[in-house]
PDB file of C-alpha atoms in Angstrom:
ATOM      1  CA  MET W 130       9.594  -2.882  -5.205  1.00  0.00           C
ATOM      2  CA  PHE W 131      11.520  -2.685  -8.429  1.00  0.00           C
ATOM      3  CA  GLY W 132       9.843  -1.551 -11.630  1.00  0.00           C
ATOM      4  CA  ALA W 133       8.078  -3.688 -14.162  1.00  0.00           C
ATOM      5  CA  GLN W 134      11.003  -3.611 -16.609  1.00  0.00           C
ATOM      6  CA  THR W 135      12.875  -6.194 -14.575  1.00  0.00           C
ATOM      7  CA  PRO W 136      12.123  -9.914 -14.157  1.00  0.00           C
ATOM      8  CA  GLY W 137       9.990 -11.383 -11.394  1.00  0.00           C
ATOM      9  CA  GLY W 138       7.493  -8.821 -11.443  1.00  0.00           C
ATOM     10  CA  GLY W 139      23.203  -0.260  12.138  1.00  0.00           C
ATOM     11  CA  MET W 140      20.612   2.013   9.931  1.00  0.00           C
ATOM     12  CA  TYR W 141      18.136   3.060  12.580  1.00  0.00           C
ATOM     13  CA  PRO W 142      16.356   1.105  15.301  1.00  0.00           C
ATOM     14  CA  GLY W 143      14.972  -2.097  13.881  1.00  0.00           C
ATOM     15  CA  PHE W 144      16.834  -1.894  10.550  1.00  0.00           C
ATOM     16  CA  GLY W 145      20.317  -3.354  10.487  1.00  0.00           C
ATOM     17  CA  GLN W 146      22.666  -5.265   8.287  1.00  0.00           C
ATOM     18  CA  ALA W 147      23.479  -8.882   8.899  1.00  0.00           C
ATOM     19  CA  GLY W 148      26.818 -10.412   8.043  1.00  0.00           C
ATOM     20  CA  PRO W 149      27.677 -11.578   4.531  1.00  0.00           C
ATOM     21  CA  THR W 150      25.204 -14.042   3.092  1.00  0.00           C
ATOM     22  CA  PRO W 151      25.132 -15.967  -0.159  1.00  0.00           C
ATOM     23  CA  ILE W 152      23.528 -14.091  -3.045  1.00  0.00           C
ATOM     24  CA  SER W 153      19.948 -15.236  -3.464  1.00  0.00           C
ATOM     25  CA  PRO W 154      18.879 -16.370  -6.946  1.00  0.00           C
ATOM     26  CA  GLU W 155      16.155 -13.683  -6.960  1.00  0.00           C
ATOM     27  CA  VAL W 156      18.705 -10.941  -6.213  1.00  0.00           C
ATOM     28  CA  GLN W 157      21.090 -12.366  -8.831  1.00  0.00           C
ATOM     29  CA  GLN W 158      18.277 -12.259 -11.404  1.00  0.00           C
ATOM     30  CA  TRP W 159      17.390  -8.652 -10.501  1.00  0.00           C
ATOM     31  CA  PHE W 160      21.047  -7.645 -10.604  1.00  0.00           C
ATOM     32  CA  GLN W 161      21.533  -9.077 -14.085  1.00  0.00           C
ATOM     33  CA  ALA W 162      18.398  -7.319 -15.322  1.00  0.00           C
ATOM     34  CA  VAL W 163      19.445  -3.965 -13.841  1.00  0.00           C
ATOM     35  CA  ASP W 164      23.069  -4.259 -15.060  1.00  0.00           C
ATOM     36  CA  LYS W 165      22.192  -3.114 -18.589  1.00  0.00           C
ATOM     37  CA  ASP W 166      25.794  -2.853 -19.794  1.00  0.00           C
ATOM     38  CA  HIS W 167      26.736  -6.245 -18.272  1.00  0.00           C
ATOM     39  CA  SER W 168      29.730  -4.711 -16.497  1.00  0.00           C
ATOM     40  CA  GLY W 169      29.150  -6.571 -13.246  1.00  0.00           C
ATOM     41  CA  GLN W 170      28.511  -3.204 -11.592  1.00  0.00           C
ATOM     42  CA  ILE W 171      25.407  -1.041 -11.303  1.00  0.00           C
ATOM     43  CA  ASN W 172      25.527   2.746 -11.443  1.00  0.00           C
ATOM     44  CA  TRP W 173      22.781   5.126 -10.385  1.00  0.00           C
ATOM     45  CA  GLU W 174      21.388   5.471 -13.918  1.00  0.00           C
ATOM     46  CA  GLU W 175      20.932   1.706 -14.250  1.00  0.00           C
ATOM     47  CA  LEU W 176      19.302   1.594 -10.824  1.00  0.00           C
ATOM     48  CA  GLN W 177      16.997   4.464 -11.746  1.00  0.00           C
ATOM     49  CA  SER W 178      15.836   2.667 -14.893  1.00  0.00           C
ATOM     50  CA  ALA W 179      14.669  -0.245 -12.718  1.00  0.00           C
ATOM     51  CA  LEU W 180      12.896   1.649  -9.941  1.00  0.00           C
ATOM     52  CA  ILE W 181       9.371   2.997 -10.307  1.00  0.00           C
ATOM     53  CA  ASN W 182       7.595   4.970  -7.573  1.00  0.00           C
ATOM     54  CA  GLY W 183       3.892   4.817  -6.747  1.00  0.00           C
ATOM     55  CA  GLN W 184       3.049   7.470  -9.324  1.00  0.00           C
ATOM     56  CA  GLY W 185       4.515   5.381 -12.152  1.00  0.00           C
ATOM     57  CA  GLU W 186       7.598   7.604 -12.437  1.00  0.00           C
ATOM     58  CA  HIS W 187      11.228   6.566 -12.167  1.00  0.00           C
ATOM     59  CA  PHE W 188      12.903   7.249  -8.847  1.00  0.00           C
ATOM     60  CA  SER W 189      14.669  10.591  -8.712  1.00  0.00           C
ATOM     61  CA  PRO W 190      18.379  10.811  -9.551  1.00  0.00           C
ATOM     62  CA  GLN W 191      18.977  11.990  -5.958  1.00  0.00           C
ATOM     63  CA  ALA W 192      17.342   8.872  -4.517  1.00  0.00           C
ATOM     64  CA  CYS W 193      19.332   6.548  -6.776  1.00  0.00           C
ATOM     65  CA  LYS W 194      22.647   8.314  -6.134  1.00  0.00           C
ATOM     66  CA  LEU W 195      22.079   8.194  -2.375  1.00  0.00           C
ATOM     67  CA  MET W 196      21.183   4.500  -2.463  1.00  0.00           C
ATOM     68  CA  ILE W 197      24.251   3.604  -4.545  1.00  0.00           C
ATOM     69  CA  GLY W 198      26.379   5.787  -2.261  1.00  0.00           C
ATOM     70  CA  MET W 199      25.234   3.878   0.828  1.00  0.00           C
ATOM     71  CA  PHE W 200      26.930   0.707  -0.363  1.00  0.00           C
ATOM     72  CA  ASP W 201      29.653   2.034  -2.684  1.00  0.00           C
ATOM     73  CA  THR W 202      32.554   1.255  -0.357  1.00  0.00           C
ATOM     74  CA  ASP W 203      35.286   1.974  -2.923  1.00  0.00           C
ATOM     75  CA  LYS W 204      33.660   5.277  -4.044  1.00  0.00           C
ATOM     76  CA  SER W 205      33.592   4.145  -7.695  1.00  0.00           C
ATOM     77  CA  GLY W 206      29.997   5.279  -8.219  1.00  0.00           C
ATOM     78  CA  THR W 207      28.878   1.664  -8.720  1.00  0.00           C
ATOM     79  CA  ILE W 208      27.955  -1.388  -6.672  1.00  0.00           C
ATOM     80  CA  GLY W 209      28.474  -5.084  -7.331  1.00  0.00           C
ATOM     81  CA  VAL W 210      26.070  -7.925  -6.687  1.00  0.00           C
ATOM     82  CA  THR W 211      26.960  -8.298  -2.981  1.00  0.00           C
ATOM     83  CA  GLU W 212      26.302  -4.621  -2.311  1.00  0.00           C
ATOM     84  CA  PHE W 213      23.211  -4.814  -4.511  1.00  0.00           C
ATOM     85  CA  GLN W 214      21.818  -7.554  -2.278  1.00  0.00           C
ATOM     86  CA  LEU W 215      22.259  -5.268   0.751  1.00  0.00           C
ATOM     87  CA  LEU W 216      20.579  -2.422  -1.138  1.00  0.00           C
ATOM     88  CA  TYR W 217      17.784  -4.741  -2.268  1.00  0.00           C
ATOM     89  CA  ASN W 218      17.148  -5.751   1.343  1.00  0.00           C
ATOM     90  CA  TYR W 219      17.101  -2.118   2.493  1.00  0.00           C
ATOM     91  CA  ILE W 220      14.735  -1.084  -0.288  1.00  0.00           C
ATOM     92  CA  ASN W 221      12.346  -3.865   0.655  1.00  0.00           C
ATOM     93  CA  GLN W 222      12.480  -2.842   4.340  1.00  0.00           C
ATOM     94  CA  TRP W 223      11.698   0.776   3.430  1.00  0.00           C
ATOM     95  CA  LEU W 224       8.934  -0.318   1.061  1.00  0.00           C
ATOM     96  CA  ALA W 225       7.340  -2.488   3.751  1.00  0.00           C
ATOM     97  CA  VAL W 226       7.247   0.462   6.156  1.00  0.00           C
ATOM     98  CA  PHE W 227       6.007   2.811   3.430  1.00  0.00           C
ATOM     99  CA  LYS W 228       3.271   0.443   2.227  1.00  0.00           C
ATOM    100  CA  ASN W 229       2.130  -0.133   5.799  1.00  0.00           C
ATOM    101  CA  TYR W 230       1.313   3.578   6.082  1.00  0.00           C
ATOM    102  CA  ASP W 231       0.178   4.201   2.504  1.00  0.00           C
ATOM    103  CA  ARG W 232      -3.188   2.758   3.447  1.00  0.00           C
ATOM    104  CA  ASN W 233      -5.025   3.997   0.349  1.00  0.00           C
ATOM    105  CA  GLN W 234      -2.191   2.660  -1.877  1.00  0.00           C
ATOM    106  CA  SER W 235      -1.811   6.034  -3.588  1.00  0.00           C
ATOM    107  CA  GLY W 236       1.970   5.784  -3.764  1.00  0.00           C
ATOM    108  CA  SER W 237       2.405   8.633  -1.296  1.00  0.00           C
ATOM    109  CA  ILE W 238       1.994   9.244   2.417  1.00  0.00           C
ATOM    110  CA  GLU W 239       0.809  12.271   4.360  1.00  0.00           C
ATOM    111  CA  GLU W 240       2.192  13.986   7.467  1.00  0.00           C
ATOM    112  CA  GLU W 241       0.487  11.805  10.048  1.00  0.00           C
ATOM    113  CA  GLU W 242       1.391   8.626   8.185  1.00  0.00           C
ATOM    114  CA  LEU W 243       5.012   9.760   7.845  1.00  0.00           C
ATOM    115  CA  GLY W 244       5.218  10.467  11.561  1.00  0.00           C
ATOM    116  CA  LEU W 245       3.885   6.983  12.327  1.00  0.00           C
ATOM    117  CA  ALA W 246       6.334   5.409   9.871  1.00  0.00           C
ATOM    118  CA  PHE W 247       9.276   7.094  11.594  1.00  0.00           C
ATOM    119  CA  GLN W 248       7.904   6.040  14.984  1.00  0.00           C
ATOM    120  CA  GLN W 249       7.883   2.438  13.751  1.00  0.00           C
ATOM    121  CA  MET W 250      11.572   2.889  12.896  1.00  0.00           C
ATOM    122  CA  GLY W 251      12.308   4.165  16.417  1.00  0.00           C
ATOM    123  CA  PHE W 252      12.270   7.940  15.853  1.00  0.00           C
ATOM    124  CA  ARG W 253      10.067  10.396  17.744  1.00  0.00           C
ATOM    125  CA  PHE W 254      10.031  13.453  15.490  1.00  0.00           C
ATOM    126  CA  SER W 255       7.954  16.519  16.257  1.00  0.00           C
ATOM    127  CA  PRO W 256       5.014  17.372  13.981  1.00  0.00           C
ATOM    128  CA  GLU W 257       6.962  20.477  12.895  1.00  0.00           C
ATOM    129  CA  PHE W 258       9.913  18.365  11.783  1.00  0.00           C
ATOM    130  CA  ILE W 259       7.615  16.003   9.848  1.00  0.00           C
ATOM    131  CA  LYS W 260       6.063  19.029   8.095  1.00  0.00           C
ATOM    132  CA  PHE W 261       9.576  20.244   7.264  1.00  0.00           C
ATOM    133  CA  LEU W 262      10.497  16.853   5.739  1.00  0.00           C
ATOM    134  CA  ILE W 263       7.393  16.812   3.565  1.00  0.00           C
ATOM    135  CA  ALA W 264       7.759  20.454   2.508  1.00  0.00           C
ATOM    136  CA  ARG W 265      11.386  19.788   1.571  1.00  0.00           C
ATOM    137  CA  SER W 266      10.492  16.761  -0.556  1.00  0.00           C
ATOM    138  CA  ASP W 267       7.142  17.827  -2.069  1.00  0.00           C
ATOM    139  CA  LEU W 268       7.763  20.975  -4.050  1.00  0.00           C
ATOM    140  CA  LYS W 269       4.174  21.089  -5.346  1.00  0.00           C
ATOM    141  CA  ASP W 270       1.753  21.306  -2.432  1.00  0.00           C
ATOM    142  CA  HIS W 271       3.815  20.309   0.662  1.00  0.00           C
ATOM    143  CA  LYS W 272       1.348  17.603   1.694  1.00  0.00           C
ATOM    144  CA  LEU W 273       2.597  14.262   0.365  1.00  0.00           C
ATOM    145  CA  MET W 274       5.787  12.205   0.184  1.00  0.00           C
ATOM    146  CA  SER W 275       6.363   9.588  -2.542  1.00  0.00           C
ATOM    147  CA  VAL W 276       8.246   6.360  -1.913  1.00  0.00           C
ATOM    148  CA  ASP W 277      11.466   7.614  -3.521  1.00  0.00           C
ATOM    149  CA  GLN W 278      11.272  10.825  -1.478  1.00  0.00           C
ATOM    150  CA  PHE W 279      10.694   8.656   1.609  1.00  0.00           C
ATOM    151  CA  ILE W 280      13.808   6.628   0.810  1.00  0.00           C
ATOM    152  CA  VAL W 281      15.858   9.827   0.340  1.00  0.00           C
ATOM    153  CA  ALA W 282      14.671  11.054   3.751  1.00  0.00           C
ATOM    154  CA  CYS W 283      15.449   7.673   5.345  1.00  0.00           C
ATOM    155  CA  VAL W 284      18.959   7.522   3.854  1.00  0.00           C
ATOM    156  CA  GLN W 285      19.763  11.078   4.924  1.00  0.00           C
ATOM    157  CA  ILE W 286      18.375  10.579   8.424  1.00  0.00           C
ATOM    158  CA  GLN W 287      20.243   7.279   8.743  1.00  0.00           C
ATOM    159  CA  ARG W 288      23.551   8.852   7.691  1.00  0.00           C
ATOM    160  CA  LEU W 289      23.102  11.864   9.959  1.00  0.00           C
ATOM    161  CA  THR W 290      22.043   9.629  12.861  1.00  0.00           C
ATOM    162  CA  GLU W 291      25.155   7.479  12.453  1.00  0.00           C
ATOM    163  CA  GLN W 292      27.388  10.577  12.422  1.00  0.00           C
ATOM    164  CA  PHE W 293      25.607  12.026  15.442  1.00  0.00           C
ATOM    165  CA  ARG W 294      25.898   8.768  17.424  1.00  0.00           C
ATOM    166  CA  GLN W 295      29.642   8.571  16.707  1.00  0.00           C
ATOM    167  CA  ARG W 296      30.075  11.979  18.327  1.00  0.00           C
ATOM    168  CA  ASP W 297      27.555  11.554  21.169  1.00  0.00           C
ATOM    169  CA  LYS W 298      29.943   9.509  23.321  1.00  0.00           C
ATOM    170  CA  GLU W 299      27.947  10.098  26.518  1.00  0.00           C
ATOM    171  CA  MET W 300      24.644   9.329  24.755  1.00  0.00           C
ATOM    172  CA  LYS W 301      23.012  12.537  25.953  1.00  0.00           C
ATOM    173  CA  GLY W 302      21.452  13.487  22.641  1.00  0.00           C
ATOM    174  CA  VAL W 303      23.600  16.625  22.416  1.00  0.00           C
ATOM    175  CA  ILE W 304      26.907  17.246  20.627  1.00  0.00           C
ATOM    176  CA  SER W 305      29.146  20.242  20.014  1.00  0.00           C
ATOM    177  CA  LEU W 306      30.849  20.656  16.649  1.00  0.00           C
ATOM    178  CA  PRO W 307      32.978  23.238  14.938  1.00  0.00           C
ATOM    179  CA  PHE W 308      31.023  24.833  12.086  1.00  0.00           C
ATOM    180  CA  GLU W 309      33.148  23.353   9.289  1.00  0.00           C
ATOM    181  CA  GLU W 310      32.859  19.853  10.755  1.00  0.00           C
ATOM    182  CA  PHE W 311      29.081  20.296  10.881  1.00  0.00           C
ATOM    183  CA  LEU W 312      29.059  21.418   7.230  1.00  0.00           C
ATOM    184  CA  SER W 313      31.245  18.471   6.194  1.00  0.00           C
ATOM    185  CA  ILE W 314      28.900  16.021   7.910  1.00  0.00           C
ATOM    186  CA  ALA W 315      25.775  17.633   6.477  1.00  0.00           C
ATOM    187  CA  ILE W 316      27.113  17.785   2.928  1.00  0.00           C
ATOM    188  CA  ASN W 317      28.420  14.198   3.001  1.00  0.00           C
ATOM    189  CA  CYS W 318      25.154  12.870   4.431  1.00  0.00           C
ATOM    190  CA  THR W 319      22.816  14.588   1.999  1.00  0.00           C
ATOM    191  CA  THR W 320      24.579  14.052  -1.303  1.00  0.00           C
TER     192      THR W 320
END
């Protein structure tokens, strides 16, 4: 969940957004605590200051930028309280999945656990692809993935999956793209 500095202590199969709902008092309280400059908007730096991973470190800038980008509909680099509530809900969904597979509560998961987590979300990735995801996120020993790295992987996979599904009209699991379109999709989905 969020770090100790704050009060109160269509993504992929099984994870979707509901329609607009009233802002919960808990979310409103978190939002006000995270909005350090009291602008009514949260940028990635403010979000980063509130999020702590299992190793006691702040989430990476990449993770925070990707999370803000998911809900930043006007491309201002910030989100308001309504978008924050959506982000809050997503973070808690990802954390629930992550914690379910971080059985030793180390703040990181291994290959097998990551594969099971993605299976729970409806993906059937090969062991080679899971190894690739971990190697890409864990620059030290290529064996573990922290919660913020997990969220980065989930956001990128969600964005790429959405783009793929839009182009897979016949739902065959195969698409053809011009190279520049592929690059545009990949760059937009991973930044």
